[in-house]
mmCIF file of C-alpha atoms in Angstrom:
data_model
loop_
_atom_site.group_PDB
_atom_site.id
_atom_site.type_symbol
_atom_site.label_atom_id
_atom_site.label_comp_id
_atom_site.label_asym_id
_atom_site.label_seq_id
_atom_site.Cartn_x
_atom_site.Cartn_y
_atom_site.Cartn_z
ATOM 1 C CA MET A 1 74.844 -6.384 -41.899
ATOM 2 C CA THR A 2 74.052 -9.110 -39.396
ATOM 3 C CA LEU A 3 70.794 -11.033 -39.647
ATOM 4 C CA GLU A 4 68.994 -10.968 -36.298
ATOM 5 C CA LEU A 5 66.695 -13.831 -35.280
ATOM 6 C CA ARG A 6 64.471 -13.806 -32.172
ATOM 7 C CA PHE A 7 62.529 -16.868 -31.119
ATOM 8 C CA GLY A 8 59.265 -17.151 -29.168
ATOM 9 C CA THR A 9 59.120 -19.470 -26.194
ATOM 10 C CA GLY A 10 57.994 -23.017 -26.888
ATOM 11 C CA VAL A 11 55.020 -24.836 -25.394
ATOM 12 C CA PHE A 12 56.889 -28.030 -24.566
ATOM 13 C CA ASP A 13 56.145 -28.519 -20.888
ATOM 14 C CA THR A 14 57.491 -32.005 -20.314
ATOM 15 C CA SER A 15 61.094 -33.142 -20.169
ATOM 16 C CA ALA A 16 60.057 -36.481 -21.696
ATOM 17 C CA LYS A 17 59.737 -34.726 -25.057
ATOM 18 C CA VAL A 18 63.189 -33.111 -25.162
ATOM 19 C CA VAL A 19 64.086 -34.699 -28.479
ATOM 20 C CA PHE A 20 60.877 -33.509 -30.063
ATOM 21 C CA GLY A 21 61.425 -30.058 -28.635
ATOM 22 C CA ARG A 22 64.889 -29.820 -30.150
ATOM 23 C CA LEU A 23 63.615 -30.974 -33.535
ATOM 24 C CA ALA A 24 60.777 -28.444 -33.399
ATOM 25 C CA ASN A 25 63.169 -25.678 -32.428
ATOM 26 C CA ALA A 26 65.418 -26.636 -35.307
ATOM 27 C CA ALA A 27 62.470 -26.624 -37.692
ATOM 28 C CA MET A 28 61.442 -23.228 -36.404
ATOM 29 C CA SER A 29 64.944 -21.915 -36.991
ATOM 30 C CA VAL A 30 64.836 -23.140 -40.576
ATOM 31 C CA ALA A 31 61.413 -21.555 -41.058
ATOM 32 C CA LEU A 32 62.559 -18.253 -39.647
ATOM 33 C CA VAL A 33 65.691 -18.156 -41.743
ATOM 34 C CA ALA A 34 63.699 -19.065 -44.844
ATOM 35 C CA ALA A 35 61.163 -16.353 -44.118
ATOM 36 C CA ALA A 36 63.822 -13.732 -43.489
ATOM 37 C CA THR A 37 66.252 -14.566 -46.272
ATOM 38 C CA CYS A 38 63.971 -15.834 -49.021
ATOM 39 C CA PHE A 39 61.048 -13.499 -48.566
ATOM 40 C CA CYS A 40 62.714 -10.565 -46.758
ATOM 41 C CA GLN A 41 59.279 -9.155 -46.056
ATOM 42 C CA GLY A 42 56.446 -11.608 -45.480
ATOM 43 C CA CYS A 43 55.302 -14.452 -43.265
ATOM 44 C CA LEU A 44 55.610 -18.204 -43.139
ATOM 45 C CA VAL A 45 53.414 -20.748 -41.330
ATOM 46 C CA VAL A 46 54.481 -24.383 -40.992
ATOM 47 C CA PRO A 47 52.234 -27.083 -39.415
ATOM 48 C CA VAL A 48 54.111 -29.404 -37.038
ATOM 49 C CA ARG A 49 52.993 -32.614 -35.324
ATOM 50 C CA ALA A 50 53.211 -32.449 -31.523
ATOM 51 C CA PRO A 51 52.767 -34.740 -28.506
ATOM 52 C CA THR A 52 49.041 -35.211 -27.889
ATOM 53 C CA HIS A 53 47.519 -33.114 -25.098
ATOM 54 C CA THR A 54 43.967 -33.585 -23.834
ATOM 55 C CA ASN A 55 41.962 -31.291 -21.537
ATOM 56 C CA GLY A 56 38.749 -32.221 -19.757
ATOM 57 C CA LEU A 57 36.441 -29.917 -17.834
ATOM 58 C CA SER A 58 38.859 -29.753 -14.894
ATOM 59 C CA GLY A 59 42.124 -29.526 -16.823
ATOM 60 C CA LYS A 60 44.668 -31.984 -18.233
ATOM 61 C CA MET A 61 43.636 -35.619 -18.538
ATOM 62 C CA GLU A 62 44.564 -38.821 -20.314
ATOM 63 C CA LYS A 63 43.463 -39.367 -23.910
ATOM 64 C CA VAL A 64 39.731 -40.080 -24.170
ATOM 65 C CA ASN A 65 38.941 -43.656 -25.198
ATOM 66 C CA LEU A 66 35.342 -44.530 -26.113
ATOM 67 C CA ASP A 67 36.008 -48.153 -27.072
ATOM 68 C CA PHE A 68 34.372 -49.421 -23.859
ATOM 69 C CA LEU A 69 30.943 -48.097 -24.915
ATOM 70 C CA GLU A 70 28.601 -50.857 -26.106
ATOM 71 C CA THR A 71 24.946 -50.353 -26.942
ATOM 72 C CA GLY A 72 22.754 -52.566 -24.748
ATOM 73 C CA LYS A 73 25.637 -53.518 -22.419
ATOM 74 C CA THR A 74 27.498 -50.593 -20.851
ATOM 75 C CA GLY A 75 25.947 -49.157 -17.693
ATOM 76 C CA ARG A 76 25.722 -45.537 -16.620
ATOM 77 C CA GLN A 77 28.038 -46.078 -13.653
ATOM 78 C CA GLU A 78 30.857 -47.243 -15.943
ATOM 79 C CA VAL A 79 30.296 -44.246 -18.204
ATOM 80 C CA ALA A 80 30.505 -41.907 -15.214
ATOM 81 C CA GLU A 81 33.707 -43.561 -13.959
ATOM 82 C CA LYS A 82 35.567 -43.636 -17.281
ATOM 83 C CA LEU A 83 34.356 -40.323 -18.716
ATOM 84 C CA GLY A 84 33.918 -38.357 -15.502
ATOM 85 C CA GLU A 85 36.607 -35.813 -16.409
ATOM 86 C CA THR A 86 34.602 -34.839 -19.501
ATOM 87 C CA ASP A 87 31.224 -34.545 -17.711
ATOM 88 C CA THR A 88 29.554 -31.226 -18.600
ATOM 89 C CA GLY A 89 27.174 -31.407 -15.654
ATOM 90 C CA VAL A 90 23.997 -31.733 -17.735
ATOM 91 C CA MET A 91 21.340 -32.897 -15.280
ATOM 92 C CA GLU A 92 19.247 -35.413 -17.218
ATOM 93 C CA ASP A 93 18.329 -38.923 -16.051
ATOM 94 C CA ARG A 94 18.926 -40.524 -19.426
ATOM 95 C CA LEU A 95 21.705 -38.394 -20.860
ATOM 96 C CA PHE A 96 25.447 -38.054 -20.402
ATOM 97 C CA LEU A 97 27.148 -35.258 -22.323
ATOM 98 C CA GLY A 98 30.939 -35.166 -22.333
ATOM 99 C CA ARG A 99 33.254 -32.506 -23.783
ATOM 100 C CA TRP A 100 37.008 -32.308 -24.131
ATOM 101 C CA ALA A 101 39.695 -30.534 -26.112
ATOM 102 C CA SER A 102 42.638 -32.254 -27.792
ATOM 103 C CA SER A 103 45.751 -31.122 -29.616
ATOM 104 C CA LYS A 104 47.991 -33.197 -31.868
ATOM 105 C CA TRP A 105 49.769 -30.467 -33.768
ATOM 106 C CA GLY A 106 50.664 -26.820 -33.858
ATOM 107 C CA VAL A 107 52.084 -24.210 -36.184
ATOM 108 C CA LEU A 108 55.499 -22.624 -36.442
ATOM 109 C CA TRP A 109 55.203 -19.055 -37.620
ATOM 110 C CA ALA A 110 57.695 -16.467 -38.732
ATOM 111 C CA VAL A 111 57.470 -12.894 -39.925
ATOM 112 C CA GLY A 112 60.440 -11.376 -41.715
ATOM 113 C CA GLY A 113 61.091 -7.732 -42.407
ATOM 114 C CA GLY A 114 64.351 -6.171 -43.621
ATOM 115 C CA TYR A 115 67.203 -7.931 -41.804
ATOM 116 C CA SER A 116 65.279 -9.336 -38.830
ATOM 117 C CA ALA A 117 62.609 -11.925 -38.194
ATOM 118 C CA VAL A 118 60.382 -12.889 -35.283
ATOM 119 C CA GLY A 119 58.553 -16.137 -34.787
ATOM 120 C CA GLY A 120 57.076 -18.654 -32.398
ATOM 121 C CA TRP A 121 55.052 -21.820 -32.001
ATOM 122 C CA ASN A 122 51.330 -22.141 -31.194
ATOM 123 C CA ARG A 123 49.476 -25.318 -30.295
ATOM 124 C CA ALA A 124 46.244 -25.979 -32.233
ATOM 125 C CA TRP A 125 43.197 -27.355 -30.373
ATOM 126 C CA ALA A 126 39.989 -29.124 -31.424
ATOM 127 C CA ARG A 127 36.929 -29.616 -29.237
ATOM 128 C CA HIS A 128 34.980 -32.868 -29.102
ATOM 129 C CA ASN A 129 31.656 -34.058 -27.707
ATOM 130 C CA VAL A 130 30.082 -37.389 -26.846
ATOM 131 C CA LEU A 131 26.360 -37.804 -26.241
ATOM 132 C CA VAL A 132 25.335 -41.010 -24.473
ATOM 133 C CA SER A 133 21.636 -41.861 -24.153
ATOM 134 C CA PHE A 134 20.419 -44.449 -21.610
ATOM 135 C CA ASP A 135 17.312 -46.623 -21.389
ATOM 136 C CA ASP A 136 15.142 -46.979 -18.288
ATOM 137 C CA ARG A 137 17.628 -49.524 -16.854
ATOM 138 C CA ASP A 138 20.547 -47.064 -17.128
ATOM 139 C CA ILE A 139 22.085 -49.070 -19.967
ATOM 140 C CA VAL A 140 23.565 -47.334 -23.001
ATOM 141 C CA GLN A 141 20.873 -47.052 -25.667
ATOM 142 C CA GLN A 142 22.924 -45.073 -28.185
ATOM 143 C CA TYR A 143 25.960 -42.839 -28.300
ATOM 144 C CA HIS A 144 27.522 -40.394 -30.729
ATOM 145 C CA GLU A 145 30.898 -38.695 -30.838
ATOM 146 C CA PHE A 146 30.757 -35.510 -32.869
ATOM 147 C CA PRO A 147 32.680 -32.276 -33.487
ATOM 148 C CA ASN A 148 31.910 -29.029 -31.734
ATOM 149 C CA GLY A 149 29.874 -27.525 -34.554
ATOM 150 C CA GLU A 150 27.197 -30.232 -34.287
ATOM 151 C CA LEU A 151 26.337 -29.747 -30.607
ATOM 152 C CA VAL A 152 23.049 -27.901 -31.164
ATOM 153 C CA LYS A 153 22.053 -30.328 -33.938
ATOM 154 C CA GLN A 154 22.706 -33.410 -31.799
ATOM 155 C CA LEU A 155 20.937 -32.029 -28.721
ATOM 156 C CA SER A 156 17.997 -30.908 -30.861
ATOM 157 C CA ALA A 157 17.674 -34.421 -32.308
ATOM 158 C CA TRP A 158 17.796 -35.919 -28.805
ATOM 159 C CA VAL A 159 15.047 -33.584 -27.591
ATOM 160 C CA ALA A 160 12.956 -34.198 -30.740
ATOM 161 C CA GLU A 161 13.011 -37.937 -29.992
ATOM 162 C CA GLY A 162 11.082 -37.200 -26.799
ATOM 163 C CA HIS A 163 13.958 -37.515 -24.345
ATOM 164 C CA GLY A 164 14.521 -35.294 -21.343
ATOM 165 C CA GLN A 165 12.316 -33.339 -18.996
ATOM 166 C CA PRO A 166 10.498 -30.416 -20.668
ATOM 167 C CA LEU A 167 11.039 -26.936 -19.274
ATOM 168 C CA ASP A 168 8.416 -25.571 -16.892
ATOM 169 C CA LEU A 169 7.520 -22.295 -18.574
ATOM 170 C CA SER A 170 4.582 -21.488 -16.287
ATOM 171 C CA ALA A 171 6.954 -18.825 -14.938
ATOM 172 C CA PRO A 172 9.864 -17.236 -16.856
ATOM 173 C CA ILE A 173 13.262 -18.937 -16.510
ATOM 174 C CA GLU A 174 16.304 -16.720 -15.985
ATOM 175 C CA VAL A 175 19.625 -17.835 -17.500
ATOM 176 C CA ALA A 176 22.929 -16.048 -16.872
ATOM 177 C CA VAL A 177 25.049 -15.519 -20.012
ATOM 178 C CA GLU A 178 27.948 -13.432 -21.289
ATOM 179 C CA HIS A 179 26.979 -11.190 -24.213
ATOM 180 C CA ARG A 180 29.764 -10.922 -26.775
ATOM 181 C CA HIS A 181 29.921 -7.503 -28.419
ATOM 182 C CA ALA A 182 31.201 -6.902 -31.961
ATOM 183 C CA ALA A 183 34.567 -5.796 -30.567
ATOM 184 C CA GLY A 184 35.002 -9.201 -28.910
ATOM 185 C CA VAL A 185 34.415 -7.959 -25.343
ATOM 186 C CA CYS A 186 31.893 -9.894 -23.226
ATOM 187 C CA PHE A 187 29.471 -8.361 -20.708
ATOM 188 C CA PRO A 188 27.328 -10.307 -18.218
ATOM 189 C CA GLY A 189 23.596 -10.370 -18.712
ATOM 190 C CA THR A 190 20.452 -12.443 -18.241
ATOM 191 C CA LEU A 191 18.126 -14.181 -20.682
ATOM 192 C CA VAL A 192 14.524 -14.353 -19.489
ATOM 193 C CA LEU A 193 12.784 -17.270 -21.170
ATOM 194 C CA GLY A 194 9.010 -16.972 -21.125
ATOM 195 C CA ASN A 195 6.344 -19.035 -22.809
ATOM 196 C CA ASP A 196 5.487 -16.163 -25.154
ATOM 197 C CA SER A 197 8.425 -13.780 -24.689
ATOM 198 C CA PHE A 198 12.213 -13.811 -24.972
ATOM 199 C CA GLU A 199 14.043 -11.054 -23.089
ATOM 200 C CA PHE A 200 17.603 -9.964 -22.552
ATOM 201 C CA HIS A 201 18.906 -7.676 -19.820
ATOM 202 C CA GLU A 202 22.551 -6.631 -19.891
ATOM 203 C CA ASP A 203 24.339 -5.491 -16.750
ATOM 204 C CA GLY A 204 25.722 -1.973 -16.448
ATOM 205 C CA LEU A 205 24.845 -0.427 -19.797
ATOM 206 C CA LYS A 206 21.680 1.511 -18.851
ATOM 207 C CA GLU A 207 19.378 -0.703 -20.896
ATOM 208 C CA LYS A 208 21.257 0.033 -24.133
ATOM 209 C CA HIS A 209 21.051 -3.592 -25.247
ATOM 210 C CA ASN A 210 17.917 -4.708 -23.415
ATOM 211 C CA PHE A 211 15.092 -6.047 -25.583
ATOM 212 C CA LYS A 212 11.985 -8.221 -25.543
ATOM 213 C CA ILE A 213 10.631 -10.192 -28.499
ATOM 214 C CA SER A 214 8.486 -13.223 -29.219
ATOM 215 C CA PRO A 215 10.438 -16.521 -29.201
ATOM 216 C CA LYS A 216 8.971 -17.150 -32.646
ATOM 217 C CA GLN A 217 11.227 -14.337 -33.896
ATOM 218 C CA ILE A 218 14.268 -16.533 -33.202
ATOM 219 C CA LYS A 219 15.290 -18.204 -36.476
ATOM 220 C CA ASP A 220 17.933 -20.507 -35.056
ATOM 221 C CA LEU A 221 20.771 -21.043 -32.612
ATOM 222 C CA SER A 222 24.208 -22.048 -33.886
ATOM 223 C CA LEU A 223 27.836 -22.243 -32.854
ATOM 224 C CA THR A 224 29.589 -19.083 -33.943
ATOM 225 C CA THR A 225 32.732 -19.480 -36.019
ATOM 226 C CA ILE A 226 34.517 -16.588 -34.345
ATOM 227 C CA GLY A 227 35.519 -15.689 -30.827
ATOM 228 C CA HIS A 228 35.873 -19.173 -29.384
ATOM 229 C CA GLY A 229 38.168 -17.798 -26.678
ATOM 230 C CA ASP A 230 40.612 -20.263 -25.149
ATOM 231 C CA LYS A 231 40.240 -23.304 -27.398
ATOM 232 C CA SER A 232 42.093 -25.486 -24.886
ATOM 233 C CA ASP A 233 39.170 -25.024 -22.438
ATOM 234 C CA PRO A 234 36.151 -27.181 -23.415
ATOM 235 C CA GLY A 235 33.929 -25.680 -20.715
ATOM 236 C CA TYR A 236 32.667 -22.669 -22.639
ATOM 237 C CA MET A 237 31.524 -21.943 -26.165
ATOM 238 C CA ASN A 238 29.954 -19.084 -28.124
ATOM 239 C CA GLN A 239 26.483 -19.599 -29.560
ATOM 240 C CA THR A 240 24.662 -17.165 -31.835
ATOM 241 C CA PHE A 241 20.938 -16.412 -31.986
ATOM 242 C CA HIS A 242 19.665 -15.277 -35.383
ATOM 243 C CA PHE A 243 16.493 -13.167 -35.325
ATOM 244 C CA THR A 244 13.850 -12.552 -37.990
ATOM 245 C CA GLU A 245 14.043 -8.795 -37.346
ATOM 246 C CA LYS A 246 16.469 -6.383 -35.743
ATOM 247 C CA THR A 247 16.593 -5.900 -31.983
ATOM 248 C CA LYS A 248 18.650 -3.501 -29.873
ATOM 249 C CA VAL A 249 21.613 -5.839 -30.408
ATOM 250 C CA GLY A 250 20.972 -6.180 -34.133
ATOM 251 C CA GLY A 251 19.800 -9.102 -36.225
ATOM 252 C CA LYS A 252 21.860 -11.596 -34.255
ATOM 253 C CA MET A 253 23.303 -12.007 -30.794
ATOM 254 C CA THR A 254 26.322 -14.035 -29.660
ATOM 255 C CA ILE A 255 26.568 -15.323 -26.096
ATOM 256 C CA GLN A 256 29.173 -17.327 -24.193
ATOM 257 C CA VAL A 257 27.549 -20.299 -22.478
ATOM 258 C CA THR A 258 28.151 -23.749 -21.023
ATOM 259 C CA ALA A 259 26.747 -27.023 -22.367
ATOM 260 C CA PRO A 260 23.891 -27.217 -19.773
ATOM 261 C CA THR A 261 22.746 -23.757 -20.903
ATOM 262 C CA VAL A 262 22.802 -24.848 -24.546
ATOM 263 C CA LEU A 263 20.472 -27.748 -23.686
ATOM 264 C CA ILE A 264 18.080 -25.344 -21.910
ATOM 265 C CA LEU A 265 18.026 -23.098 -24.982
ATOM 266 C CA VAL A 266 17.501 -26.057 -27.331
ATOM 267 C CA LYS A 267 14.534 -27.220 -25.244
ATOM 268 C CA TYR A 268 13.162 -23.690 -25.095
ATOM 269 C CA LEU A 269 13.210 -23.270 -28.865
ATOM 270 C CA ALA A 270 11.619 -26.695 -29.399
ATOM 271 C CA GLN A 271 8.805 -26.014 -26.931
ATOM 272 C CA THR A 272 7.985 -22.464 -28.009
ATOM 273 C CA ARG A 273 7.986 -23.395 -31.698
ATOM 274 C CA ALA A 274 5.684 -26.323 -31.028
ATOM 275 C CA SER A 275 3.218 -24.087 -29.176
#
């Protein structure tokens, strides 16, 4: 009986990497054959180095280089010019927050069953952040590069140091978000941030998930480890609220947001807890 092999399309989108592409294809062939002939039924995953790709907030960009940053020397204008493609749009006089996604490797995968095997190649992505704080002369005061999971922690520390304009909670602030349901589907909704109340209104579900609680019933806000969506896009992320008691969405709530929204939520939690 003839062994049948079917290959997924590659992600090599530049003719300058033809040699690498051929080597990767050859490696994939070996992996597929090994999976099909050695395991007959099973799967095989092989990590493979790949040409570096970097995405900023507006798409593909050159590799991010932070070597030019010097505390007490580098000015805000230079930061804006050299890191503009990573700018998240956070509107703070003394803060620049950049985000980007990079990929240096991927995985070859193969699934064998009987006398056939299928496989492909998927690029792996990591998201990065840089927080740059300026003094009153618009000179870099400090900066930190950190992984995606530390975004809330780093912004919380920045706010705790007394930086940034506090939120005006004399009237509730409305923030548009995407509510991620357990099935992974997102629905648009609105957070209403009040000085003594935290509300959520979801569109189109007849108030099924609407609720109102005290902000003091919010235990914390953290990056969720699931449902990151398109990891090659650094613009959006999923953050999860954890509550001290169950609401109409349960004991926690995951929302898809942008970095400016995360800063608003970090400020909101800091101010309402302090009061």
